[in-house]
Short mmCIF file of C-alpha atoms (C1' of nucleotides) in Angstrom, two decimals:
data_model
loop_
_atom_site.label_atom_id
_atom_site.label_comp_id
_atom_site.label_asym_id
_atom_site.label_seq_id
_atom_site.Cartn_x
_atom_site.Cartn_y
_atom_site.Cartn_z
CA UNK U 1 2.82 31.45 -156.19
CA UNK U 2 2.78 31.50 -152.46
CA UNK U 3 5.43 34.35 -151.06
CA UNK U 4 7.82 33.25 -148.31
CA UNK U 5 6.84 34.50 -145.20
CA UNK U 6 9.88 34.89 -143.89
CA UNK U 7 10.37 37.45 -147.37
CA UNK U 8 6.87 39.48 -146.09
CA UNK U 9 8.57 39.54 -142.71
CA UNK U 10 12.12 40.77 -143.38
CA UNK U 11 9.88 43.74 -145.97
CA UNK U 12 7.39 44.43 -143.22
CA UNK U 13 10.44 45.64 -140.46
CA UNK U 14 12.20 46.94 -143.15
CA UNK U 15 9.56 49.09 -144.25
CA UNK U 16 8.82 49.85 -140.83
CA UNK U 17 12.41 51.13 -139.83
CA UNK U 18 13.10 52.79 -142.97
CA UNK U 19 9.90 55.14 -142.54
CA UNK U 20 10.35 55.45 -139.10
CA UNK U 21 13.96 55.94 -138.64
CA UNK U 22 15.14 56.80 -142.39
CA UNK U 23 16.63 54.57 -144.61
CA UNK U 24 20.30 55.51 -143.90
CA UNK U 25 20.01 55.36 -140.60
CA UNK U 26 18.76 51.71 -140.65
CA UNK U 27 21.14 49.04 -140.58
CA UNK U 28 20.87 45.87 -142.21
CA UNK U 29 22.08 44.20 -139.09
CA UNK U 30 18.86 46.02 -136.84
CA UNK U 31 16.26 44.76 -139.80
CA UNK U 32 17.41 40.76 -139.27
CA UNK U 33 17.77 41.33 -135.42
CA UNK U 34 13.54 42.68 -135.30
CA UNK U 35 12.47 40.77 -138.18
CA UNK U 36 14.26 37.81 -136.22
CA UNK U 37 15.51 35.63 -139.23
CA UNK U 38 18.72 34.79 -140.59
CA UNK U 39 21.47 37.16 -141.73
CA UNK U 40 21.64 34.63 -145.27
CA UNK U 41 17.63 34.65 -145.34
CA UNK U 42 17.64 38.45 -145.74
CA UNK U 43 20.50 38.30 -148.77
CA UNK U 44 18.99 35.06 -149.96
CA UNK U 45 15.40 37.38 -150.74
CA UNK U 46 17.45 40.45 -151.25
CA UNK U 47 20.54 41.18 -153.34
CA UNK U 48 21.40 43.95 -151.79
CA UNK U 49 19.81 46.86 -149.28
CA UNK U 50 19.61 48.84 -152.22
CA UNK U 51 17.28 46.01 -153.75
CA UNK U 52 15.29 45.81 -150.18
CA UNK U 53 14.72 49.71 -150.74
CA UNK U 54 13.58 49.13 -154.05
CA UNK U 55 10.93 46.10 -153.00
CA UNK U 56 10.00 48.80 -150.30
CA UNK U 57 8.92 51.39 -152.62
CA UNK U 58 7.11 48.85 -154.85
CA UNK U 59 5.28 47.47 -151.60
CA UNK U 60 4.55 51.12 -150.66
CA UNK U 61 3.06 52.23 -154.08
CA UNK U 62 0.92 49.20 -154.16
CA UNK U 63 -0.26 49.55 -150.70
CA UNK U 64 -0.84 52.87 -150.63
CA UNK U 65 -2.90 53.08 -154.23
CA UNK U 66 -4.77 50.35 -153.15
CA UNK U 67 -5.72 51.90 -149.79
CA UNK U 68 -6.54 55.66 -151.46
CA UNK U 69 -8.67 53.26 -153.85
CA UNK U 70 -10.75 51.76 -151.39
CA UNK U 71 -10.69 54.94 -149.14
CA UNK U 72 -11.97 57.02 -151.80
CA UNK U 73 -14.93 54.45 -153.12
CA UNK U 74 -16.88 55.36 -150.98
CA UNK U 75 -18.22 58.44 -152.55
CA UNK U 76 -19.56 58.78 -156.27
CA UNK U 77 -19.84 62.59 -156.66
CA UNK U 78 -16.57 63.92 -158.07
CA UNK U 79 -16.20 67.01 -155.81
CA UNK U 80 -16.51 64.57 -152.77
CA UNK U 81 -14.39 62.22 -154.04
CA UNK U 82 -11.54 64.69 -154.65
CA UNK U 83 -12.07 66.08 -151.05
CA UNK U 84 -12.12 62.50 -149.47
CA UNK U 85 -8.41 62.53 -150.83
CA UNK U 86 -7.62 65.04 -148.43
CA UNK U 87 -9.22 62.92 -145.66
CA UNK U 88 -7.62 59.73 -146.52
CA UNK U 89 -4.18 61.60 -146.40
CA UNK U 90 -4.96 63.15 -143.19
CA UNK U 91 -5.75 60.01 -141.35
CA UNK U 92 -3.35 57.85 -142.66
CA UNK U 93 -0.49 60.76 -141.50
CA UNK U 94 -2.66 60.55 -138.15
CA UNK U 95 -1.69 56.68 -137.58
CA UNK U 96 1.77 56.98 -138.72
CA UNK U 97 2.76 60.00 -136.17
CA UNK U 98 3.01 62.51 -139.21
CA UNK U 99 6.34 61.42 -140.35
CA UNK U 100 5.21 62.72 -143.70
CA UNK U 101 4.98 60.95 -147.71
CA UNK U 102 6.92 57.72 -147.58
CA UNK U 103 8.62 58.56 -151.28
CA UNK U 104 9.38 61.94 -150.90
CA UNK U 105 11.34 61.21 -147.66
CA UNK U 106 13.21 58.39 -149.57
CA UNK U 107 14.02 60.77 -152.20
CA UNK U 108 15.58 63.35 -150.41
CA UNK U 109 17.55 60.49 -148.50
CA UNK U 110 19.32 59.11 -152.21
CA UNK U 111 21.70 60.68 -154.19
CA UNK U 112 20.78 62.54 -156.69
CA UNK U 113 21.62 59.90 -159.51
CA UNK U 114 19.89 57.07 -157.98
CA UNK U 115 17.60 57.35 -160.88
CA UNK U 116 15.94 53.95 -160.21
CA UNK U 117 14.78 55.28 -157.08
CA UNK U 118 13.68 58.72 -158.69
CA UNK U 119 11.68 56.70 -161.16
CA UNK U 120 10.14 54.26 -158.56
CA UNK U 121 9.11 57.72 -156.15
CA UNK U 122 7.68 59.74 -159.34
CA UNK U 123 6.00 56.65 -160.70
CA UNK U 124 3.60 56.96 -157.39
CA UNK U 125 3.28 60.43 -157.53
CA UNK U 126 2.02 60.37 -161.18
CA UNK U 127 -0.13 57.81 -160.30
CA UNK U 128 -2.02 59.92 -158.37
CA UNK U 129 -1.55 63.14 -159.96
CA UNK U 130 -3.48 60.96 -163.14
CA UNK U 131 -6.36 59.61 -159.94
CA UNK U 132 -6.82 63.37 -159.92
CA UNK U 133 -6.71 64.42 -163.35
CA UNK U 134 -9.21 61.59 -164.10
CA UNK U 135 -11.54 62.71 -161.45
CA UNK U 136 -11.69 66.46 -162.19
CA UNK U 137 -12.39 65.19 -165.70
CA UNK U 138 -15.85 64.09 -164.44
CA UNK U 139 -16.73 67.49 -162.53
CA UNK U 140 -19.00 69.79 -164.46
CA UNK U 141 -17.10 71.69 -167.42
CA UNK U 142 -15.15 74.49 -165.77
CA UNK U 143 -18.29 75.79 -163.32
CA UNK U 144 -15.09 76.61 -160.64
CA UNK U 145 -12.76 79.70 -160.65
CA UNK U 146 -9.73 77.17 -162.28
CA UNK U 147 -9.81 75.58 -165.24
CA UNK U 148 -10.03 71.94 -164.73
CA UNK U 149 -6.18 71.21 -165.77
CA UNK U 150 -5.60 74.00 -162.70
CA UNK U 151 -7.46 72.87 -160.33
CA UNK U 152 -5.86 69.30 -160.90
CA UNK U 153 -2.66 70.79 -160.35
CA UNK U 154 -4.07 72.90 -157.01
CA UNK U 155 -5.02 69.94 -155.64
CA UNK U 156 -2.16 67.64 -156.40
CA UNK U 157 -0.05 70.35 -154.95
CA UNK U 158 -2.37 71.72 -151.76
CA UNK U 159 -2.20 67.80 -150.92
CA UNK U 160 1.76 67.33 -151.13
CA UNK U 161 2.53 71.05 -149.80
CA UNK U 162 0.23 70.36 -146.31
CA UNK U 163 1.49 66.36 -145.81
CA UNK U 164 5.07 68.47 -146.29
CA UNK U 165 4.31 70.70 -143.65
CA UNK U 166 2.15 68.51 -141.37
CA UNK U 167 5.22 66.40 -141.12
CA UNK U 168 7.35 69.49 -140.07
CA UNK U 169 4.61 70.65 -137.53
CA UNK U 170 3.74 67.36 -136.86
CA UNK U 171 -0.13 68.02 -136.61
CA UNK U 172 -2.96 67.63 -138.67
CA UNK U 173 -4.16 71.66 -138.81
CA UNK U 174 -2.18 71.72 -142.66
CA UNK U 175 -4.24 69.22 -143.79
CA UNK U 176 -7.44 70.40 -142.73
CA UNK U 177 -6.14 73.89 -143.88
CA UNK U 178 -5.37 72.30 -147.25
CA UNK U 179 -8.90 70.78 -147.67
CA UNK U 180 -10.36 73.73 -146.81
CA UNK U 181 -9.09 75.69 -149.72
CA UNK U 182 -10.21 72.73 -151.59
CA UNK U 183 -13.77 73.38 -150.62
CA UNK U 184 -13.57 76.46 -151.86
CA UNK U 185 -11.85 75.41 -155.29
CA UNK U 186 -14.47 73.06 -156.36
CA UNK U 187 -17.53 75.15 -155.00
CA UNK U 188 -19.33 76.31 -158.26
CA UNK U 189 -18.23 79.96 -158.96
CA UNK U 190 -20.10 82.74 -161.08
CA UNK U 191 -23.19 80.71 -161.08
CA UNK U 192 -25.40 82.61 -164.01
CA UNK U 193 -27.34 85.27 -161.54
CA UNK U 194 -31.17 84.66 -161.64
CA UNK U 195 -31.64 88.23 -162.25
CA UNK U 196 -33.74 90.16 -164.99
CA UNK U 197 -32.67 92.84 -166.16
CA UNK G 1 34.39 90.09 -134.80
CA UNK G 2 35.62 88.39 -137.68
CA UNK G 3 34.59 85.11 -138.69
CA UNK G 4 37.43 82.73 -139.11
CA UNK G 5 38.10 81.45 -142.77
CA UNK G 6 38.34 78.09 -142.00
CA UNK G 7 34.94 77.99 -140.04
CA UNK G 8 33.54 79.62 -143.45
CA UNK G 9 34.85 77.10 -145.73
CA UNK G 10 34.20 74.62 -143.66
CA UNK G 11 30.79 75.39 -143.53
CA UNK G 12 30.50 76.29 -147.08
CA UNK G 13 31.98 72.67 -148.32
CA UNK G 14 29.58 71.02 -145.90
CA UNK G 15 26.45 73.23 -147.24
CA UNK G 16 27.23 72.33 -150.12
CA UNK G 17 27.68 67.71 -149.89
CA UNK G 18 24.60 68.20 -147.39
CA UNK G 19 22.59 69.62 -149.92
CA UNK G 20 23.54 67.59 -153.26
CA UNK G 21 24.24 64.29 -151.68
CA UNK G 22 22.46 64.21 -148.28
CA UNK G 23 23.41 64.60 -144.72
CA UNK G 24 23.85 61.15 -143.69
CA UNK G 25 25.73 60.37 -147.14
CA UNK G 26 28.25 62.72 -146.18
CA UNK G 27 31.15 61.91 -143.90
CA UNK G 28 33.28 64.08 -141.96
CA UNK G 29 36.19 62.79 -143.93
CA UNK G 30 34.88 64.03 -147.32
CA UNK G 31 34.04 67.14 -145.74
CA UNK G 32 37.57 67.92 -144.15
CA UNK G 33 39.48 66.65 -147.43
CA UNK G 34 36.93 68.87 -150.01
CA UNK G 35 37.70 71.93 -147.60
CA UNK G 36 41.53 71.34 -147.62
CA UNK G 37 41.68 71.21 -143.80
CA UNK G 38 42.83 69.50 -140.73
CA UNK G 39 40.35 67.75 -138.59
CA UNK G 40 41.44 68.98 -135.44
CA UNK G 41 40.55 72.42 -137.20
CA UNK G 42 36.84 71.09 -138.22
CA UNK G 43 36.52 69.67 -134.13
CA UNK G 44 37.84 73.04 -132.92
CA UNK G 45 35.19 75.22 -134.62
CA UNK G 46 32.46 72.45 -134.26
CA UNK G 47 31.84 70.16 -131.51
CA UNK G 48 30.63 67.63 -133.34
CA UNK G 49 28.77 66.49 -136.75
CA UNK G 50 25.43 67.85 -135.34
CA UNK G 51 26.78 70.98 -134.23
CA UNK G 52 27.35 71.04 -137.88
CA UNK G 53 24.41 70.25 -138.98
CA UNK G 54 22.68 73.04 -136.89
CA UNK G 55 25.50 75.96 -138.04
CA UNK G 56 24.32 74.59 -141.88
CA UNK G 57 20.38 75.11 -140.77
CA UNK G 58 21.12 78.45 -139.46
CA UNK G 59 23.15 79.96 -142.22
CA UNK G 60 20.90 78.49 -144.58
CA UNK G 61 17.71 80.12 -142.86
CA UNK G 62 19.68 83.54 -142.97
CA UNK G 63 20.96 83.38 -146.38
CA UNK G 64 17.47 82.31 -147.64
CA UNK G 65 15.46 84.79 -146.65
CA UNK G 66 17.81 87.48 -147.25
CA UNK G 67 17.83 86.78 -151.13
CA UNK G 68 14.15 85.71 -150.63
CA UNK G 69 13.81 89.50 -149.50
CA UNK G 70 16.04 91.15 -151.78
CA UNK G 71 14.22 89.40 -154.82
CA UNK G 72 10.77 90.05 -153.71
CA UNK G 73 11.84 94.13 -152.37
CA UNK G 74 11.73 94.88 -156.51
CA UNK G 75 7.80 94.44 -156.10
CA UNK G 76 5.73 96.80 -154.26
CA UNK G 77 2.68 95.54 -155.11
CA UNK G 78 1.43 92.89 -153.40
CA UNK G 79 -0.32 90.67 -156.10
CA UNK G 80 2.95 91.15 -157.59
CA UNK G 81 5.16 90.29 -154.56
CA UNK G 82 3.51 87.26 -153.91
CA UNK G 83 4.05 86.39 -157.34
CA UNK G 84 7.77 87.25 -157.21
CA UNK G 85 8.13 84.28 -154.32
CA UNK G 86 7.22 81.79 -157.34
CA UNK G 87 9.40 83.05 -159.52
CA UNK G 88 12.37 83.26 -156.52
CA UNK G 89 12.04 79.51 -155.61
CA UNK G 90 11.71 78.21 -159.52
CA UNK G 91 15.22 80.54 -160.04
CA UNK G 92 16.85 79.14 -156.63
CA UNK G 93 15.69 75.52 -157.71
CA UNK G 94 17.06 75.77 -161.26
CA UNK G 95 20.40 77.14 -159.90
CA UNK G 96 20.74 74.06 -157.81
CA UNK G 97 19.24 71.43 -160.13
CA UNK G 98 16.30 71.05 -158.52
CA UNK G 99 17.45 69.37 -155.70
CA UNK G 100 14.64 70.23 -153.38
CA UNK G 101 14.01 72.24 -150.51
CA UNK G 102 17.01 72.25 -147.64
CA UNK G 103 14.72 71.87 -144.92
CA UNK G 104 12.73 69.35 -145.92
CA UNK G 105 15.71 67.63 -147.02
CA UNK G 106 17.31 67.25 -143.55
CA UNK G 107 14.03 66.61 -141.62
CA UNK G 108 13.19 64.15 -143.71
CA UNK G 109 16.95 62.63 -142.88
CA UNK G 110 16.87 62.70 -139.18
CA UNK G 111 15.51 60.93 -136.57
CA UNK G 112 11.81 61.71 -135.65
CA UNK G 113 13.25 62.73 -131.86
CA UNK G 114 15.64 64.47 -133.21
CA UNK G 115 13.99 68.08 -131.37
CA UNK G 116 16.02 70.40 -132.33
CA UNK G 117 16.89 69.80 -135.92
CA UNK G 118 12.88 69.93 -136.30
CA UNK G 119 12.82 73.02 -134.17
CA UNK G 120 15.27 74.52 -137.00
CA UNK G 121 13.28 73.46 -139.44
CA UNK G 122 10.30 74.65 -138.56
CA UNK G 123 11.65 78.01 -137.42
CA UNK G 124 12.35 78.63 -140.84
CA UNK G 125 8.95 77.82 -142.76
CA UNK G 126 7.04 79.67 -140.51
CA UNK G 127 9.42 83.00 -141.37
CA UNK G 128 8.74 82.14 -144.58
CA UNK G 129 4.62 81.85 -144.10
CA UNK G 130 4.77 84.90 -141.80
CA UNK G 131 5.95 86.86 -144.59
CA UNK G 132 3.57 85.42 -147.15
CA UNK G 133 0.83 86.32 -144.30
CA UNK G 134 2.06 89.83 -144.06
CA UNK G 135 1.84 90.88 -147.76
CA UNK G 136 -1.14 88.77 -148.13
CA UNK G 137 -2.54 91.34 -145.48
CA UNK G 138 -1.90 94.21 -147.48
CA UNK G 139 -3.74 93.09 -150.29
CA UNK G 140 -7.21 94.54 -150.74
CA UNK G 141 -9.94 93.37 -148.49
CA UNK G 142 -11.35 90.21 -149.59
CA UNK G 143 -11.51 91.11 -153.04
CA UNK G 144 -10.32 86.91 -153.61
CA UNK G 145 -11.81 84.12 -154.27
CA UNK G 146 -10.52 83.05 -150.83
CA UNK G 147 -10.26 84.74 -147.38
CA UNK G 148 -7.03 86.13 -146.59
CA UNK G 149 -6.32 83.42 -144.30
CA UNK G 150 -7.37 80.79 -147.07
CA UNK G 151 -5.26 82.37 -149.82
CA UNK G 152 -2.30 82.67 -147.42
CA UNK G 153 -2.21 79.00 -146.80
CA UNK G 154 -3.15 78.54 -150.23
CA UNK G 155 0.02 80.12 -151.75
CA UNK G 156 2.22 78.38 -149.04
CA UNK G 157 1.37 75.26 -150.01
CA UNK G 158 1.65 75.65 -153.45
CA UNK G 159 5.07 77.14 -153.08
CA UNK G 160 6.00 73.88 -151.08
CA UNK G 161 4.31 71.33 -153.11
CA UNK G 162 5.73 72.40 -156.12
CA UNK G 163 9.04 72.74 -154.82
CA UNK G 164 8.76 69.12 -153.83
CA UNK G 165 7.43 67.86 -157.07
CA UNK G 166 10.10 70.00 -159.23
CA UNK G 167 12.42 68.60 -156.98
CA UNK G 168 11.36 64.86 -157.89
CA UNK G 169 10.76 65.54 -161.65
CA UNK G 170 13.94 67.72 -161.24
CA UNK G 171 11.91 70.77 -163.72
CA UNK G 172 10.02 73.39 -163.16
CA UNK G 173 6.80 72.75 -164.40
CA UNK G 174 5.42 72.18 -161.30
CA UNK G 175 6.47 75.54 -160.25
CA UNK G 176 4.93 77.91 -163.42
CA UNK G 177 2.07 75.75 -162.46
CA UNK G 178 1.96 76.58 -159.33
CA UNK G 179 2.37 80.65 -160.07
CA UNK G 180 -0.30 80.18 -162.79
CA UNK G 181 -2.62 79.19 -159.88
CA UNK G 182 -1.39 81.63 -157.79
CA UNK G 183 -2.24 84.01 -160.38
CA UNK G 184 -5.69 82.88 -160.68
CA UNK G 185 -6.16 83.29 -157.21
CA UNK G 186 -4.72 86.58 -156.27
CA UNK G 187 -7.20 87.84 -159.10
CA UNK G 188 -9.80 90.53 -158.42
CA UNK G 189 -13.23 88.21 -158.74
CA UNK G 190 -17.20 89.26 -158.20
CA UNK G 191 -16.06 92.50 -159.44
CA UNK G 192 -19.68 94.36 -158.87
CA UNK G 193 -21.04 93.97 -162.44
CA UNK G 194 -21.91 97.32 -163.76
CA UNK G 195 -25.83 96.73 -163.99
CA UNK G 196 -28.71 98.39 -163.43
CA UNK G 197 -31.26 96.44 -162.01
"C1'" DT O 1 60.88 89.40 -129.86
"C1'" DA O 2 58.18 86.42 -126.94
"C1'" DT O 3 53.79 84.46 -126.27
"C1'" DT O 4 49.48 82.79 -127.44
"C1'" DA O 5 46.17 81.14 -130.63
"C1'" DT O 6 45.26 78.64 -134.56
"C1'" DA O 7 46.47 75.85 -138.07
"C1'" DT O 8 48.68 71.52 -139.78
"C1'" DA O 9 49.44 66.09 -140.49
"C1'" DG O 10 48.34 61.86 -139.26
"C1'" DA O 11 47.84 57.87 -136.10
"C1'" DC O 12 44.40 55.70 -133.51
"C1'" DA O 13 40.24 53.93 -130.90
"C1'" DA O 14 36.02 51.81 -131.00
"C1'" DG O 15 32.48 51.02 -133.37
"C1'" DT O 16 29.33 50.48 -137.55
"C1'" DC O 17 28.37 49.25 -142.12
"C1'" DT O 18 27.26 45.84 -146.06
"C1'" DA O 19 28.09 41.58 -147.84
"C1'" DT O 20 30.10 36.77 -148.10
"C1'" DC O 21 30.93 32.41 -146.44
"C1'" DT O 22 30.73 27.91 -143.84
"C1'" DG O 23 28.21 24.56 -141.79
"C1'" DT O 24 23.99 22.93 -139.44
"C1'" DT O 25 19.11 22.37 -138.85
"C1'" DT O 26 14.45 22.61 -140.21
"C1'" DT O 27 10.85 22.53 -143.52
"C1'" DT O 28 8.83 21.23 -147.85
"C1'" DA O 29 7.75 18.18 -151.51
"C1'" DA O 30 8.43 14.00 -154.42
"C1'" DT N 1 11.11 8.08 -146.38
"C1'" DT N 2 14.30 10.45 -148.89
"C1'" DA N 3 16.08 14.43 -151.56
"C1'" DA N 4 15.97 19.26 -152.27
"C1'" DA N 5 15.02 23.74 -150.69
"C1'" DA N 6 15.04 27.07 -147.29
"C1'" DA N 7 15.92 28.42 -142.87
"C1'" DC N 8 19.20 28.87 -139.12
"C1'" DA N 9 23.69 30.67 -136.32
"C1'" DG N 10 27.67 32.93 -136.45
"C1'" DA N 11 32.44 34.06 -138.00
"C1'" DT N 12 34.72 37.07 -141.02
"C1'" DA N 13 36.31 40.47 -144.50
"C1'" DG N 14 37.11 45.01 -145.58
"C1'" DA N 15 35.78 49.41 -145.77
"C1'" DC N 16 33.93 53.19 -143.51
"C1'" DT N 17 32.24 56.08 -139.43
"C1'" DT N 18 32.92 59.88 -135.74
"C1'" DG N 19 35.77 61.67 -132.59
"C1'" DT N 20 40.30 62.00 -129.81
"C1'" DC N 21 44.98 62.46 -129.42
"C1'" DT N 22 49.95 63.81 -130.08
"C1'" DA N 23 53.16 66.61 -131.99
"C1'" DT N 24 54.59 70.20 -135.14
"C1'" DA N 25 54.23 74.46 -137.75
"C1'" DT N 26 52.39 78.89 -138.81
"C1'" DA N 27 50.17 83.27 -137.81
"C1'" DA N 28 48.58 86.92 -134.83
"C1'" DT N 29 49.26 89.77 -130.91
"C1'" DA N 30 51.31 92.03 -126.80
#
DNA sequence: TATTATATAGACAAGTCTATCTGTTTTTAA
DNA sequence: TTAAAAACAGATAGACTTGTCTATATAATA
């Protein structure tokens, strides 16, 4: 089950353009002119654009859990773990020039009842709205100022709100901002006060 | 200096395609028809599409944070101010079926380069942290879980994550979320415990 | 009332877009 | 080596894009 690499190539421009330049403002003509192959190879792969976009957002989601997977390995202890999210985010926006989340820009490009699309960008953002659920789940019971379903949320959202606004500002000082206030979240709060009365 | 008619509903008619079905989705054709005017008339008040664009940006900035003010002026408190900004996007979002945040939308729809659309952009989430900043200020001292600097970016980027992820689930769960965090955070905590040592 | 500004309709240029099709060449596999 | 699959180049359809232009009609103003 060997992919075409003439397929790989055609999805690798594609995805290129499309998060670089926007999906509407990519042409199916520029894609076949970089990725160099036939205007019939393209259609022969894909139905349709709208079937490229779709193989784009698959790619993405796959790519991208798979990199936050192995990014995030690398530390055991939950509260470390959750905070290496931040990191992973902020590099990765680093190497792409802070053009922001690949699936939020794609859904504010569609119409609003491109549902397909809506399902494929909210499948990814579940996915790792559940990474974080299942993390917090392993942090000591409630030791921090939110309740564990909270905090979840406060992450999820401090993560998406600063890649938002590092894209706007095009700098990193949201993220770093964000993880900050993360810190601070998972630090242990009212810790029982060694004190005798 | 009254505003010509026309130039309103043209730019009311564009306001509103840009929003619901994107910038680049919308054509200047669709825009003169759904106004019921000429397009010499649309070329004589705007020099071109992206003059457009930029009149939409700016009206939208004003408009915003006019009703943004007007909603939050009800509050005196600050804890409670804050809070009304929560409640101000979830309304705004739910009025407009959750279709995201304007500016987001568009720079996530133009080209990278594309200076001053970004400038625009940008213009108008810093108005909107500067007042978050301000009222955050008058809160008092340090009584938070979080500095005053910490909790300001804090409640920014909840307000903008959950705008994006109500805007992708299209409800607003993500936002009471959000303003139950909030909550949590603008809370009085290490209140000095009433015991004698 | 005469003049100027602003609106109208609609043709048109010049280009882009996605998608289909024909026919040829190269690669893969039996 | 031969047959099938996959690549190629490139023309073409048909619809759409932004912006300009001409010519006419209406509305405001002096």
């Amino acid at each position: 089950m060997k992919k075409s690499a003439v397929r790989e190539r055609i999805l690798k421009v594609a995805s290129r353009l499309f998060y670089e330049q926007g999906y509407n403002l990519t042409g199916i003509n520029q894609i076949i002119e970089e990725a160099d192959i036939a205007r019939a190879s393209l259609y022969n792969h894909f139905d349709s654009k709208t079937d490229l976009l779709l193989a784009y957002l698959k790619e993405a989601e796959d790519v991208w859990y798979k990199e936050m997977e192995e990014f995030t390995a690398n530390f055991f202890d939950p509260k470390h773990k959750l905070l290496a999210l931040f990191d992973f985010r902020m590099e990765r926006q680093n190497k792409r020039g802070f053009g922001g989340c690949q699936f939020i820009k794609i859904s504010a490009e569609v119409s609003r009842q491109d549902l397909v699309v809506f399902d494929a960008v909210s499948h990814q953002k579940s996915r790792l709205k559940f990474f974080i659920d299942s993390i917090v789940g392993n942090l000591p019971q409630n030791n921090q100022v939110l309740s564990h379903t909270m905090l979840s949320d406060a992450l999820f959202f401090l993560l998406e709100g600063a890649t938002v606004s590092g894209s706007i500002y095009k700098n990193q000082e949201s993220m770093l901002a964000a993880k900050a206030i993360a810190e601070k979240l998972l630090q242990d709060s009212f810790p029982q006060p060694a004190i005798k009365i």
